[in-house]
């Protein structure tokens, strides 16, 4: 099965299928012209386009959708036919081979079958078979279309008179008969991908460009990837997503250190499935040609990829197979692939969203292919794609600018229909950790009008899958994320020949940045900044108790800290003035407290394994990305629960209640026990802003509590990076109680406050709304201290010769570079090594 990302089209359909009776009677909605500040160039007919225009936020995006839709409606936007430069010298499109007798159990053409009661004809069937890359097409029983790879045997040929049924799509032509088939050539040869050699004993040198397309904040993992692949004779071309200022700023330093590392100047917001991803790849390849680097292969990788064989093995393999192009095909029926992938739909990208705007017909004459967007391409093919402007590429350019997941099909299709078709290898050198039940949750609906899939991260338990690649022509695996599981990456390094692990300090530690003051978006991260400053104020009070008075200044960074794949807390790096007014940089380690209360009087409490609230829940990895549970009024809280597989199946459903800080029930959910789905999540369905303070979530069987957890919605000290005003505080901190559902039918025991307590809580909540300045920070700190524990603080000291602790009155600071937990401690595996002039490698220690 190919590495294909679009799936489950049925889950995504907003409208009934075309042939449904209900749809035939539906009136197409009218475009709300009053919402537009421009006049559309045409009357929009497509229901999907109208929906997209209504949902788009900006007038610019609405106009782009309108303009493109009008061009498409005119009928001349997409090419109707494209040339195929990989045609046979002996076969001819549409050549009639005659009428043949067919058998039900042994079909003449067995590769594809379709029944087209209204449109079938020789031309229609030929186009389907060409699209799928088959040499032969056959029509039978009027409406049936068959495709095949092998010519029908001459012994089956019969009189043309037995193929006597008219075609529904063209009554002037015959479409076979009862078990008789009119067979035609498509003009294509049988396609057989090239089989690469295993190795080359007479090895010649090979130069590789590693095209890194990066997103996120996993800087240390990117460094680890570069360390594993770096040699002085290879190149790195790095594109960092336009929205990732932190990663781009940090990696820009490498350009100054290494002549063979280059960062892309033009950056794109490469959303999942977006047309911008293909644009980015093509622009990057264009830049490679402009740079004048001499190379033999370009291999695209992300921060989630990692080599599973030594670089020497990859070099040896590629040097023996120069000129081939490595892509992975979908390995399924082409018509089904087209439907699943949405290739027969038009998509328009704007507002970092892929809007589906209607159906389209793919051009005749070419083979459609696709699969994975991870590739290894030759310079000749890349030069052809970038520099040639023939009719095929010009047409593909129009099509794939308006295609979902275009990089998963563009290069495959260009290869299959160009003079490079005989360089096609059905292997992209990758193994991908697909777990469809977890990875296909339609989790990209917020960025694309489609259902998508994504592979899972490799974890330690997936190790056998990596081991099984040893004797296969696979050199990379994905996905790896050290924030999820770092042990598997360390194992892979050993697997491919790394021998320095015994020398590396902090081998099991991992740090990942959450906040950096230099980021362009830093000033708008109000919840995180409010939270971080509250934690360090609490730490300042602890230090003051030791006589060490510090004056807090600026938060520099916030990092997540994990050890041995266990979350150990967050780290806040900040500037402060010590007793003697000397400026110092401190780092404070803290961790969320547990807030789970199990009712031990209820026998069902034994069945509760997880009952926790945070945000940014990753369905695919079944974990919270917001590991510190840092929530504000504009967060989207999610409850994650997990039941034991041994729960009593005779017990009825559970009820979940969400109680706000004023003692009001904000939401209620019913949980059905499903032994096949023991881990699940529920989103709080309440309008923002959420009322700040301590929220409670209770799990009940009938009226008795089983488990209760609390979570904090922190009030905001900042709004858009500035201290909140009285007016802003009134809006942000007043909650949305007026929008709550009227929930009076639930009467749980020992959970709801009494009437008197509820009045008191409401009074306190109303008073809190008015708090600003020091009164506000006092409120924030009183809440934060109940939910977070400070574990330690270290100081950044630049004199490495001073090994003693640094005193501050009675308190003595550990130096950060000697504190194993600190983000400033030595981390060779997550840092770029130094060039070993003998080997050309990067030496980590």
mmCIF file of C-alpha atoms in Angstrom, residues 583-717:
data_model
loop_
_atom_site.group_PDB
_atom_site.id
_atom_site.type_symbol
_atom_site.label_atom_id
_atom_site.label_comp_id
_atom_site.label_asym_id
_atom_site.label_seq_id
_atom_site.Cartn_x
_atom_site.Cartn_y
_atom_site.Cartn_z
ATOM 1 C CA UNK A 583 21.582 41.272 36.123
ATOM 2 C CA UNK A 584 21.398 37.514 35.899
ATOM 3 C CA UNK A 585 19.714 34.867 33.782
ATOM 4 C CA UNK A 586 17.825 32.247 35.798
ATOM 5 C CA UNK A 587 15.958 29.114 34.820
ATOM 6 C CA UNK A 588 13.119 27.748 36.954
ATOM 7 C CA UNK A 589 11.851 24.180 36.744
ATOM 8 C CA UNK A 590 8.230 23.534 37.651
ATOM 9 C CA UNK A 591 5.567 20.898 37.093
ATOM 10 C CA UNK A 592 1.754 20.684 37.148
ATOM 11 C CA UNK A 593 0.180 19.079 40.201
ATOM 12 C CA UNK A 594 -2.109 16.076 39.926
ATOM 13 C CA UNK A 595 -5.786 16.936 40.450
ATOM 14 C CA UNK A 596 -7.563 13.596 40.226
ATOM 15 C CA UNK A 597 -9.859 12.564 43.068
ATOM 16 C CA UNK A 598 -11.143 8.985 42.855
ATOM 17 C CA UNK A 599 -14.135 7.980 44.960
ATOM 18 C CA UNK A 600 -12.815 4.900 46.731
ATOM 19 C CA UNK A 601 -16.314 4.175 48.028
ATOM 20 C CA UNK A 602 -17.370 3.481 44.429
ATOM 21 C CA UNK A 603 -16.277 0.133 42.999
ATOM 22 C CA UNK A 604 -16.056 1.643 39.499
ATOM 23 C CA UNK A 605 -13.063 3.827 40.441
ATOM 24 C CA UNK A 606 -10.801 0.824 39.732
ATOM 25 C CA UNK A 607 -11.732 1.081 36.070
ATOM 26 C CA UNK A 608 -10.470 4.676 35.647
ATOM 27 C CA UNK A 609 -6.935 4.789 34.225
ATOM 28 C CA UNK A 610 -6.857 8.385 32.930
ATOM 29 C CA UNK A 611 -9.226 11.276 33.688
ATOM 30 C CA UNK A 612 -7.554 14.553 32.786
ATOM 31 C CA UNK A 613 -8.230 17.940 31.146
ATOM 32 C CA UNK A 614 -5.871 19.943 28.945
ATOM 33 C CA UNK A 615 -5.960 21.213 25.334
ATOM 34 C CA UNK A 616 -4.415 20.450 21.933
ATOM 35 C CA UNK A 617 -5.360 16.790 22.076
ATOM 36 C CA UNK A 618 -3.707 14.736 19.334
ATOM 37 C CA UNK A 619 -6.164 11.996 18.366
ATOM 38 C CA UNK A 620 -3.554 10.190 16.309
ATOM 39 C CA UNK A 621 -1.020 9.889 19.119
ATOM 40 C CA UNK A 622 -3.707 9.838 21.830
ATOM 41 C CA UNK A 623 -1.919 12.449 23.924
ATOM 42 C CA UNK A 624 -2.102 16.134 24.852
ATOM 43 C CA UNK A 625 0.361 18.422 23.099
ATOM 44 C CA UNK A 626 -0.275 20.959 25.872
ATOM 45 C CA UNK A 627 1.618 18.842 28.420
ATOM 46 C CA UNK A 628 1.717 21.621 31.027
ATOM 47 C CA UNK A 629 -2.096 22.040 31.055
ATOM 48 C CA UNK A 630 -1.710 25.793 30.472
ATOM 49 C CA UNK A 631 -5.232 27.047 29.740
ATOM 50 C CA UNK A 632 -6.765 30.505 29.388
ATOM 51 C CA UNK A 633 -10.192 31.999 28.588
ATOM 52 C CA UNK A 634 -9.698 31.365 24.864
ATOM 53 C CA UNK A 635 -8.424 27.790 25.171
ATOM 54 C CA UNK A 636 -10.443 24.754 24.091
ATOM 55 C CA UNK A 637 -10.352 22.296 27.013
ATOM 56 C CA UNK A 638 -10.554 18.586 26.260
ATOM 57 C CA UNK A 639 -11.224 15.767 28.715
ATOM 58 C CA UNK A 640 -9.186 12.622 28.065
ATOM 59 C CA UNK A 641 -10.415 9.455 29.735
ATOM 60 C CA UNK A 642 -9.297 5.862 29.644
ATOM 61 C CA UNK A 643 -11.096 2.861 31.104
ATOM 62 C CA UNK A 644 -9.553 -0.419 32.175
ATOM 63 C CA UNK A 645 -10.252 -3.292 29.740
ATOM 64 C CA UNK A 646 -11.593 -5.231 32.745
ATOM 65 C CA UNK A 647 -14.539 -2.923 33.497
ATOM 66 C CA UNK A 648 -17.884 -4.444 34.425
ATOM 67 C CA UNK A 649 -19.868 -4.606 31.183
ATOM 68 C CA UNK A 650 -23.176 -4.754 33.076
ATOM 69 C CA UNK A 651 -22.785 -1.225 34.435
ATOM 70 C CA UNK A 652 -24.744 1.427 32.507
ATOM 71 C CA UNK A 653 -23.429 4.573 30.876
ATOM 72 C CA UNK A 654 -21.447 7.265 32.701
ATOM 73 C CA UNK A 655 -22.423 10.950 32.931
ATOM 74 C CA UNK A 656 -19.803 13.710 32.780
ATOM 75 C CA UNK A 657 -20.491 17.149 34.293
ATOM 76 C CA UNK A 658 -18.435 20.307 33.743
ATOM 77 C CA UNK A 659 -18.756 22.770 36.656
ATOM 78 C CA UNK A 660 -17.506 26.334 36.217
ATOM 79 C CA UNK A 661 -15.790 28.414 38.971
ATOM 80 C CA UNK A 662 -19.117 30.052 39.872
ATOM 81 C CA UNK A 663 -20.678 26.660 40.629
ATOM 82 C CA UNK A 664 -22.815 26.483 37.478
ATOM 83 C CA UNK A 665 -23.070 23.383 35.275
ATOM 84 C CA UNK A 666 -21.575 24.488 31.965
ATOM 85 C CA UNK A 667 -21.901 21.246 29.988
ATOM 86 C CA UNK A 668 -22.981 17.630 30.353
ATOM 87 C CA UNK A 669 -21.976 14.514 28.387
ATOM 88 C CA UNK A 670 -23.014 10.882 28.370
ATOM 89 C CA UNK A 671 -20.206 8.343 27.967
ATOM 90 C CA UNK A 672 -21.054 4.967 26.478
ATOM 91 C CA UNK A 673 -18.739 2.190 27.595
ATOM 92 C CA UNK A 674 -17.224 0.550 24.538
ATOM 93 C CA UNK A 675 -14.731 -2.270 25.066
ATOM 94 C CA UNK A 676 -13.296 -1.547 21.603
ATOM 95 C CA UNK A 677 -12.715 2.132 22.392
ATOM 96 C CA UNK A 678 -11.379 2.361 25.954
ATOM 97 C CA UNK A 679 -9.535 5.646 25.358
ATOM 98 C CA UNK A 680 -11.562 8.635 24.203
ATOM 99 C CA UNK A 681 -11.921 12.382 24.564
ATOM 100 C CA UNK A 682 -14.651 14.987 24.949
ATOM 101 C CA UNK A 683 -14.415 18.697 24.100
ATOM 102 C CA UNK A 684 -16.022 21.214 26.411
ATOM 103 C CA UNK A 685 -18.875 22.625 24.340
ATOM 104 C CA UNK A 686 -19.043 26.135 25.786
ATOM 105 C CA UNK A 687 -18.787 29.480 24.058
ATOM 106 C CA UNK A 688 -15.592 31.483 24.658
ATOM 107 C CA UNK A 689 -14.356 33.259 26.711
ATOM 108 C CA UNK A 690 -14.338 30.693 29.496
ATOM 109 C CA UNK A 691 -14.845 31.939 33.041
ATOM 110 C CA UNK A 692 -11.416 32.107 34.736
ATOM 111 C CA UNK A 693 -10.810 30.120 37.886
ATOM 112 C CA UNK A 694 -10.942 26.507 39.011
ATOM 113 C CA UNK A 695 -13.208 24.248 36.945
ATOM 114 C CA UNK A 696 -14.332 20.775 37.969
ATOM 115 C CA UNK A 697 -15.205 17.764 35.844
ATOM 116 C CA UNK A 698 -17.037 14.870 37.454
ATOM 117 C CA UNK A 699 -17.662 11.328 36.224
ATOM 118 C CA UNK A 700 -20.843 9.721 37.596
ATOM 119 C CA UNK A 701 -22.613 6.388 37.388
ATOM 120 C CA UNK A 702 -26.233 7.441 37.830
ATOM 121 C CA UNK A 703 -25.842 9.984 40.706
ATOM 122 C CA UNK A 704 -22.722 8.714 42.501
ATOM 123 C CA UNK A 705 -19.308 10.162 41.670
ATOM 124 C CA UNK A 706 -16.603 7.858 40.336
ATOM 125 C CA UNK A 707 -13.872 10.444 39.672
ATOM 126 C CA UNK A 708 -13.464 14.221 39.842
ATOM 127 C CA UNK A 709 -10.670 16.294 38.340
ATOM 128 C CA UNK A 710 -9.966 20.030 38.419
ATOM 129 C CA UNK A 711 -8.358 22.292 35.863
ATOM 130 C CA UNK A 712 -7.361 25.930 35.891
ATOM 131 C CA UNK A 713 -8.480 28.562 33.422
ATOM 132 C CA UNK A 714 -5.960 31.278 34.224
ATOM 133 C CA UNK A 715 -7.087 34.916 34.049
ATOM 134 C CA UNK A 716 -5.049 36.933 31.552
ATOM 135 C CA UNK A 717 -2.559 39.554 32.698
#
